[in-house]
Amino acid sequence: MEEIGKVPHWILHFGNYQMVFDKETLIMTWIVMAFWVLFALLATRETKIIPNPLQSAAELLIGTWDELVKDSLNLTDRRYFPFVTTVFLLFWISNMLGVIPFLSEPTKDLNTPLSLGVMGFFVAHYSGIKFKGFKAYIKGYFEPIFFMMPLNIIGELAKVVSISFRLFGNIMGGSIIILVVSYLVYSLVLPPFLNAFFGLFVGTIQAFVFAMLTLVYISVQIR
Amino acid sequence: MDVASYARAGQYLGAGLAMGFGAIGAALGEGMTGGFTNRAISRRISMTPALTRTMLVAQAVAETSAIFALMVAILLLFTDMAEQGPCAWAAAIGAGLSIGLGSFGSGIGSGYPGAEATWGVSRQPAVAPQMTTNMLVSQAVCQTPAIFALVISFLLMFMDYSKDPMWPYSAALLGAGLSMGIGAIGSGWGGGETGGAACKAFARHPRTKTSMMTLMLVGQAVGQTPSIFSLMVAFILIFSNYSGQQLTLHSTMAPLAAGICMGFGALGPGYGNGLTSTKACEALGMRPQNSGLIMRTMLVAQAVAQSTAIYALVIAFVLIFVV
């Protein structure tokens, strides 16, 4: 049970200041990135009218997200499509990584979802200022009445907290449950099913929810 | 009495609370699924095997939250928390409250998708496989608050507090359990109703598949925001450091009050958000062409309904950090 709450660290020293890196999260994130780079290279190596299986998988994935982004934003160009799809792809494989022995989910570390949540927050608000104009953007905070302003700001910040804690709580909760149940049943029978449920099923749903909410926050801002 | 005796007493009480409260929700949800299946079978008697299968799958998933409670109760009964120091009794009771109350909403909530899915399959037999997918996805999302509650329970049970004095840490640990336990009820229940409405609307209009799934997931996810506030307050209460403080009655009461404030403060908004997305899913089933408008209206309404949870969050933060 001692695994709960233990984090391996890399510490870099810059004079008096030190930077702490979570070793496991970093390596696992690089594995996810390597996976997608490899997938993209293999899928686009020989593109044909009649696609090979890998190419049709990539087309299905990209095409679905293209439709989703188009439906919710109603823009003529594809400027938000790469960002939203990348968020989904990154978290999708990240959440499923724990199924493979000796690997663990980088999303189990709050820093991963929080950084992408903050990124989505800035993208959404920058788009809001750009599409509506600075004045209309600021005016949005004073609705319905002017003294609601502080609560509106807290509400916006709470979106970042809720989007990142949702993913983090689900993935960390899943991995803790798998750990405790494996300990209780001496790793017999149950763990594969739990891995399938939390890793593959819940992981896919939560990655989709994260990307979809990022998209929704952008679409709320630009309207 | 010595510390070990206190810890054991807390563990027994926590186990009772966990399983007692934890048995309520799942059973209610499963009963509802069973009742609707009976109705569905009487409507389309030739589909009895398929409907029974759907019902059993739905009930098995709805049982999850009760199994969480059972697991915590067994762990509380058969582990020894005495070496975790003088706060162990509060940690044990908090763990029991967290998963006991927290599994209530998710249990009853995951009955709704099962009920509406069987009823929908009997109405629209051709969509049965997709209906099962829709039902399982909504039930899985609906379990999220119970998973949060389980995380808090495990943290309370397995963390080491042996260096901390009994007060005010005990109050903080009890508060963490209450915050997460009560806060998970509304979101779980509301999310379940949303999933049920999505299954119903999908049976009415099978072509809305993708937009219905998207609307349902976004609605449930936003509806979980209050329970995420509860999770955050519980985390802060568990990990905060009170060592510099003087021991007085009011410094002890503040963390407990923060937990109660956030717990009850998240109950209403969680269920209210669920009602909003429930009606949004029904509306999408009637007018699929308005999906963009429905989603936007739902999000605005949920943001307003959520403001009371934000008030509670602000007061909880004041209680933890300022007072």
XYZ file of C-alpha atoms in Angstrom:
546
model
C 0.000 0.000 0.000
C 2.984 2.301 0.315
C 2.764 3.187 -3.399
C -0.039 5.691 -2.687
C 1.435 9.141 -2.423
C 4.998 8.286 -3.472
C 6.446 10.333 -6.341
C 9.865 9.812 -7.977
C 11.571 13.120 -8.695
C 14.281 14.624 -10.836
C 15.665 17.795 -9.310
C 17.572 20.375 -11.356
C 19.550 23.060 -9.531
C 19.858 26.625 -10.812
C 21.945 28.377 -8.191
C 19.648 28.745 -5.215
C 16.536 27.757 -7.094
C 15.643 24.167 -7.836
C 13.219 22.763 -10.373
C 11.464 19.526 -9.521
C 10.327 17.228 -12.314
C 8.110 14.233 -11.830
C 10.129 11.541 -13.558
C 7.278 9.124 -14.187
C 4.934 11.732 -15.658
C 7.611 13.082 -17.988
C 8.619 9.692 -19.358
C 5.028 8.543 -19.803
C 4.064 11.754 -21.619
C 6.988 11.244 -23.998
C 5.814 7.680 -24.625
C 2.363 8.989 -25.563
C 3.883 11.579 -27.883
C 6.118 8.960 -29.489
C 3.086 6.759 -30.038
C 1.183 9.465 -31.891
C 4.186 10.531 -33.978
C 4.727 6.923 -34.993
C 1.029 6.481 -35.719
C 0.927 9.614 -37.862
C 4.025 8.570 -39.814
C 2.713 5.061 -40.459
C -0.814 6.193 -41.314
C 0.281 8.804 -43.852
C 3.177 6.894 -45.407
C 1.224 5.665 -48.440
C -2.078 7.489 -48.718
C -4.401 5.958 -51.300
C -7.989 6.339 -52.457
C -8.618 2.846 -51.099
C -6.982 3.208 -47.696
C -5.098 0.622 -45.695
C -6.501 -0.100 -42.203
C -4.244 2.394 -40.429
C -5.132 5.183 -42.827
C -8.864 4.566 -42.449
C -8.512 4.594 -38.650
C -6.742 7.955 -38.845
C -9.348 9.300 -41.274
C -12.187 8.170 -39.011
C -10.585 9.775 -35.958
C -9.763 13.074 -37.617
C -13.018 13.205 -39.577
C -15.167 12.702 -36.460
C -13.428 15.525 -34.625
C -13.568 17.765 -37.662
C -17.351 17.313 -37.700
C -17.668 17.893 -33.953
C -15.598 21.088 -34.033
C -17.441 22.361 -37.100
C -20.844 21.672 -35.510
C -20.121 23.458 -32.266
C -18.192 26.496 -33.531
C -19.837 27.269 -36.906
C -16.628 28.774 -38.275
C -15.581 28.628 -41.909
C -11.918 27.799 -41.177
C -10.371 25.090 -39.019
C -8.359 27.184 -36.609
C -9.467 25.442 -33.384
C -9.618 21.932 -34.821
C -5.900 21.045 -34.319
C -5.843 22.201 -30.694
C -8.999 20.428 -29.571
C -8.154 17.215 -31.411
C -4.629 17.182 -30.005
C -5.987 17.530 -26.482
C -8.253 14.547 -27.071
C -5.544 12.391 -28.663
C -3.019 13.159 -25.919
C -5.402 12.388 -23.053
C -6.952 9.402 -24.775
C -3.735 7.412 -24.938
C -2.526 8.889 -21.633
C -5.586 7.553 -19.816
C -5.241 4.112 -21.391
C -1.518 3.773 -20.697
C -2.058 2.288 -17.240
C -3.483 -0.878 -18.797
C 0.019 -1.868 -19.941
C 2.151 -3.317 -17.120
C 5.010 -1.131 -15.841
C 3.515 1.983 -17.415
C 1.312 4.483 -15.629
C -1.031 7.251 -16.685
C 0.568 10.716 -16.897
C -2.913 12.133 -16.193
C -2.685 10.618 -12.701
C -0.521 13.656 -11.932
C -2.640 16.786 -11.463
C -0.053 18.890 -13.331
C -0.868 17.325 -16.704
C -4.623 18.044 -16.811
C -4.145 21.361 -15.010
C -1.636 22.653 -17.573
C -3.913 21.748 -20.474
C -6.903 23.181 -18.613
C -5.052 26.476 -18.142
C -4.040 26.403 -21.802
C -7.676 25.907 -22.830
C -8.701 28.759 -20.528
C -6.268 31.173 -22.187
C -7.219 30.030 -25.688
C -10.929 30.510 -24.906
C -10.494 33.975 -23.391
C -8.111 35.161 -26.093
C -10.657 34.040 -28.698
C -13.391 35.822 -26.761
C -11.481 39.114 -26.849
C -10.609 38.625 -30.514
C -14.121 37.728 -31.717
C -16.286 39.978 -29.549
C -13.922 42.894 -29.029
C -12.407 43.902 -25.712
C -15.367 46.027 -24.608
C -18.014 43.384 -25.164
C -15.771 40.802 -23.521
C -15.413 42.877 -20.347
C -19.115 43.701 -20.411
C -19.855 39.974 -20.199
C -18.539 39.955 -16.648
C -20.977 42.609 -15.484
C -24.050 40.612 -16.433
C -26.759 40.268 -15.236
C -25.963 43.018 -12.679
C -22.680 44.856 -12.148
C -21.979 43.543 -8.644
C -21.958 39.966 -9.934
C -18.499 40.685 -11.352
C -16.376 38.993 -8.658
C -18.535 35.875 -8.733
C -18.417 35.753 -12.536
C -14.622 35.852 -12.375
C -14.551 33.094 -9.745
C -16.950 31.143 -11.945
C -14.555 31.402 -14.892
C -11.595 30.307 -12.759
C -13.686 27.468 -11.330
C -14.060 26.119 -14.878
C -10.307 25.468 -14.997
C -10.435 23.724 -11.630
C -13.441 21.611 -12.529
C -12.161 20.530 -15.953
C -8.762 19.448 -14.648
C -9.903 17.905 -11.353
C -12.550 15.884 -13.203
C -9.953 14.100 -15.321
C -7.436 13.849 -12.499
C -9.983 12.518 -9.998
C -11.288 9.879 -12.368
C -7.910 8.579 -13.479
C -6.251 8.732 -10.074
C -9.366 7.231 -8.477
C -9.321 4.397 -10.992
C -5.664 3.627 -10.396
C -6.067 3.718 -6.596
C -9.094 1.420 -6.815
C -7.158 -1.017 -9.031
C -4.229 -0.933 -6.594
C -6.368 -1.549 -3.502
C -8.515 -4.265 -5.086
C -5.422 -6.027 -6.463
C -3.984 -5.973 -2.953
C -7.196 -7.343 -1.447
C -7.674 -10.218 -3.919
C -3.929 -10.986 -4.301
C -4.082 -9.881 -7.976
C -6.417 -12.734 -8.902
C -9.290 -12.581 -11.429
C -10.571 -9.034 -10.872
C -7.749 -6.613 -11.885
C -7.958 -7.156 -15.696
C -11.653 -6.274 -15.708
C -11.079 -3.208 -13.556
C -8.226 -2.167 -15.858
C -10.504 -2.536 -18.859
C -13.274 -0.519 -17.204
C -11.196 2.316 -15.754
C -8.397 2.395 -18.330
C -10.150 1.820 -21.621
C -13.782 2.791 -20.976
C -13.661 5.578 -18.393
C -10.368 6.825 -19.874
C -11.897 7.254 -23.320
C -15.017 8.950 -21.942
C -13.042 11.364 -19.765
C -10.644 12.280 -22.587
C -13.652 12.982 -24.783
C -15.299 15.046 -22.037
C -12.131 17.088 -21.488
C -11.709 17.909 -25.176
C -15.438 18.558 -25.588
C -15.527 20.945 -22.623
C -12.479 22.803 -23.964
C -14.385 23.155 -27.220
C -17.560 24.257 -25.429
C -15.689 26.886 -23.397
C -14.231 28.283 -26.629
C -17.631 28.287 -28.321
C -19.260 30.051 -25.346
C -16.616 32.776 -25.551
C -16.741 33.430 -29.289
C -20.517 33.735 -29.527
C -9.459 4.949 26.965
C -6.323 4.718 24.850
C -5.722 5.746 21.259
C -6.063 2.226 19.853
C -9.466 1.838 21.436
C -10.630 5.163 19.985
C -9.373 4.119 16.556
C -11.165 0.776 16.709
C -14.390 2.435 17.830
C -14.138 4.889 14.929
C -13.512 2.080 12.491
C -16.608 0.150 13.609
C -18.763 3.261 13.434
C -17.323 4.152 10.023
C -17.955 0.651 8.665
C -21.570 0.828 9.801
C -22.078 4.256 8.276
C -20.415 3.225 5.003
C -22.473 0.116 4.391
C -25.704 1.423 5.901
C -25.918 4.562 3.802
C -24.186 2.901 0.854
C -26.893 0.274 0.513
C -29.689 2.788 -0.047
C -28.991 4.320 -3.441
C -27.930 1.342 -5.510
C -30.924 -0.683 -4.382
C -33.347 2.111 -5.278
C -31.784 2.478 -8.707
C -31.822 -1.239 -9.388
C -35.416 -1.492 -8.280
C -36.373 1.231 -10.725
C -34.553 -0.548 -13.551
C -36.354 -3.774 -12.699
C -39.741 -2.069 -12.614
C -39.286 -0.420 -15.989
C -38.080 -3.720 -17.446
C -41.321 -5.315 -16.345
C -43.257 -2.598 -18.133
C -41.096 -3.009 -21.214
C -41.598 -6.773 -21.267
C -45.340 -6.410 -20.972
C -45.223 -4.076 -23.977
C -43.097 -6.362 -26.185
C -43.176 -9.838 -24.768
C -41.194 -11.403 -27.640
C -38.084 -9.495 -26.552
C -38.028 -10.925 -23.034
C -34.473 -12.430 -23.223
C -32.882 -9.276 -24.679
C -34.654 -7.024 -22.186
C -33.709 -9.233 -19.262
C -30.081 -9.142 -20.403
C -30.104 -5.345 -20.651
C -31.669 -5.141 -17.193
C -29.030 -7.388 -15.632
C -26.163 -5.415 -17.211
C -27.681 -2.142 -16.018
C -28.222 -3.449 -12.511
C -24.688 -4.812 -12.346
C -23.280 -1.382 -13.172
C -25.669 0.310 -10.729
C -24.408 -2.056 -8.040
C -20.866 -0.631 -8.399
C -21.345 2.134 -5.858
C -22.707 -0.288 -3.247
C -19.677 -2.521 -3.890
C -17.426 0.486 -3.263
C -19.174 0.969 0.097
C -18.846 -2.729 0.902
C -15.131 -2.628 0.099
C -14.550 0.328 2.402
C -16.628 -1.275 5.158
C -14.596 -4.497 4.969
C -11.317 -2.590 4.949
C -12.446 -0.579 7.967
C -13.422 -3.729 9.841
C -10.286 -5.721 9.157
C -7.414 -3.234 9.049
C -5.777 -1.677 12.041
C -5.661 2.104 11.945
C -4.358 2.599 15.483
C -0.807 3.354 14.346
C -2.064 6.303 12.305
C -2.145 8.359 15.452
C -4.733 10.119 17.566
C -6.856 11.270 14.608
C -7.462 7.751 13.329
C -10.968 7.579 14.783
C -12.012 10.712 12.862
C -10.351 9.449 9.686
C -12.272 6.177 9.949
C -15.629 7.879 10.531
C -14.869 10.356 7.735
C -14.024 7.528 5.345
C -17.302 5.794 6.179
C -19.353 8.972 5.760
C -17.631 9.855 2.506
C -18.309 6.610 0.665
C -21.613 5.891 2.426
C -23.269 9.186 1.560
C -21.302 9.555 -1.673
C -22.507 6.305 -3.177
C -26.157 7.234 -2.600
C -26.509 9.633 -5.545
C -24.534 7.567 -8.028
C -26.408 4.429 -7.075
C -29.882 5.850 -7.542
C -28.688 7.843 -10.556
C -27.369 4.893 -12.494
C -30.785 3.264 -12.182
C -32.366 5.883 -14.461
C -30.367 5.067 -17.648
C -31.048 1.370 -17.125
C -34.777 1.980 -16.689
C -35.134 4.230 -19.712
C -32.860 2.021 -21.828
C -35.044 -1.074 -21.353
C -38.181 0.968 -21.971
C -36.550 2.494 -25.061
C -35.422 -0.861 -26.439
C -38.980 -2.136 -26.200
C -40.119 0.926 -28.101
C -37.393 0.891 -30.758
C -35.948 -2.669 -30.903
C -33.679 -1.880 -33.866
C -31.451 0.424 -31.822
C -30.800 -2.073 -29.012
C -26.965 -2.307 -29.375
C -26.477 1.462 -29.543
C -28.889 1.895 -26.672
C -26.770 -0.412 -24.523
C -23.661 1.642 -25.376
C -25.457 4.877 -24.539
C -26.672 3.407 -21.251
C -23.244 2.103 -20.218
C -21.497 5.377 -21.048
C -23.998 7.436 -19.065
C -23.850 5.023 -16.132
C -20.051 5.114 -16.133
C -20.007 8.910 -16.057
C -22.656 8.811 -13.363
C -20.275 6.786 -11.145
C -17.730 9.627 -11.132
C -18.940 11.242 -7.863
C -18.836 7.829 -6.169
C -15.268 7.357 -7.442
C -14.319 10.742 -5.970
C -15.885 9.685 -2.665
C -13.942 6.430 -2.763
C -10.685 8.295 -3.384
C -11.310 10.468 -0.329
C -12.168 7.385 1.737
C -8.944 5.643 0.735
C -6.876 8.756 1.419
C -8.459 9.027 4.857
C -7.827 5.377 5.611
C -4.283 4.982 4.325
C -2.575 8.301 4.982
C -0.271 8.711 7.918
C -1.313 11.282 10.554
C 0.732 9.877 13.396
C 2.659 13.127 13.973
C -0.441 15.324 14.123
C -2.260 16.187 17.340
C -5.857 15.118 17.778
C -7.401 18.568 17.360
C -8.074 20.312 14.989
C -6.943 17.539 12.609
C -9.794 15.242 13.613
C -12.315 17.949 12.776
C -10.651 18.520 9.404
C -10.763 14.813 8.538
C -14.423 14.533 9.559
C -15.119 17.659 7.511
C -13.386 16.166 4.474
C -15.564 13.063 4.696
C -18.753 15.096 5.068
C -17.836 17.492 2.265
C -17.220 14.738 -0.274
C -20.007 12.455 0.932
C -22.851 14.943 0.873
C -21.434 16.798 -2.123
C -21.498 13.685 -4.293
C -25.216 12.999 -3.798
C -26.636 15.730 -6.024
C -24.243 15.307 -8.910
C -24.654 11.553 -9.027
C -28.437 11.710 -8.940
C -28.700 14.535 -11.473
C -26.224 12.906 -13.831
C -28.270 9.724 -13.714
C -31.487 11.510 -14.615
C -29.660 13.107 -17.517
C -28.511 9.719 -18.769
C -32.064 8.396 -18.444
C -33.507 11.287 -20.440
C -30.824 10.805 -23.101
C -31.743 7.119 -23.471
C -35.435 8.016 -23.694
C -34.851 10.722 -26.273
C -32.546 8.466 -28.257
C -35.308 5.863 -28.510
C -37.625 8.574 -29.748
C -35.182 9.879 -32.359
C -32.434 7.328 -33.124
C -30.738 9.550 -35.690
C -29.587 11.983 -32.993
C -26.970 9.454 -31.863
C -23.800 11.574 -31.936
C -25.288 14.891 -30.892
C -27.253 13.188 -28.108
C -24.143 11.499 -26.716
C -22.232 14.795 -26.847
C -25.000 16.773 -25.157
C -25.437 14.120 -22.483
C -21.719 13.941 -21.693
C -21.294 17.711 -21.563
C -24.416 18.060 -19.417
C -23.316 15.372 -16.982
C -19.760 16.711 -16.868
C -20.850 20.255 -16.099
C -23.316 18.859 -13.579
C -20.408 17.240 -11.749
C -18.697 20.558 -11.141
C -20.202 20.990 -7.631
C -18.940 17.552 -6.600
C -15.506 18.529 -7.925
C -15.593 21.583 -5.637
C -16.373 19.173 -2.797
C -13.433 17.001 -3.819
C -11.154 20.022 -3.820
C -12.302 21.197 -0.382
C -11.839 17.655 0.950
C -8.295 17.528 -0.476
C -7.452 20.887 1.100
C -8.871 19.784 4.455
C -6.891 16.533 4.389
C -3.573 18.075 3.351
C -3.667 21.418 5.167
C -1.288 22.136 7.981
C -2.680 23.419 11.286
C 0.471 22.998 13.336
C 1.066 26.706 13.993
C -2.393 27.290 15.392
C -3.418 27.607 18.964
C -5.977 25.053 20.018
C -9.298 26.744 20.628
C -12.876 25.707 20.087
C -13.368 27.990 17.113
C -10.198 26.892 15.297
C -11.480 23.332 15.619
C -14.964 24.122 14.389
C -13.862 26.003 11.255
C -12.643 23.018 9.167
C -15.669 20.940 10.146
C -17.970 23.815 9.189
C -16.131 24.202 5.880
C -16.795 20.556 5.087
C -20.481 20.786 5.973
C -20.819 24.054 4.037
C -19.324 22.651 0.840
C -21.115 19.326 1.194
C -24.617 20.721 1.429
C -23.694 23.596 -0.884
C -22.906 21.120 -3.656
C -26.011 18.975 -3.176
C -28.566 21.355 -4.658
C -26.525 22.675 -7.606
C -25.503 19.143 -8.542
C -29.097 17.959 -8.769
C -30.277 21.230 -10.325
C -27.681 20.999 -13.073
C -28.857 17.466 -13.666
C -32.456 18.691 -14.097
C -31.295 21.252 -16.656
C -29.436 18.732 -18.758
C -32.302 16.227 -18.374
C -34.717 18.603 -20.038
C -32.075 19.579 -22.604
C -31.723 15.941 -23.665
C -35.508 15.609 -23.924
C -35.635 18.777 -26.013
C -32.960 17.439 -28.347
C -35.036 14.300 -28.823
C -37.953 16.420 -30.011
C -36.060 18.958 -32.133
C -32.693 17.496 -33.211
C -32.035 20.385 -35.620
C -31.709 22.851 -32.692
C -28.754 21.065 -31.077
C -26.485 24.149 -30.948
C -29.137 26.362 -29.366
C -30.100 23.683 -26.827
C -26.487 23.165 -25.755
C -25.857 26.890 -25.340
C -29.024 27.484 -23.317
C -28.222 24.497 -21.132
C -24.718 25.770 -20.403
C -25.928 29.259 -19.505
C -28.606 27.842 -17.200
C -26.143 25.491 -15.547
C -23.637 28.302 -15.026
C -26.314 30.301 -13.189
C -27.522 27.297 -11.172
C -23.927 26.594 -10.240
C -23.407 30.027 -8.719
C -24.781 28.819 -5.364
C -22.096 26.124 -5.280
C -19.541 28.881 -5.886
C -20.963 30.845 -2.923
C -20.518 27.733 -0.788
C -16.968 27.292 -2.116
C -16.096 30.886 -1.241
C -17.468 30.489 2.294
C -15.615 27.183 2.719
C -12.356 28.831 1.639
C -12.962 31.693 4.057
C -13.565 29.160 6.836
C -10.366 27.280 6.001
C -7.924 30.067 5.198
C -9.193 33.290 6.777
C -11.089 32.553 9.974
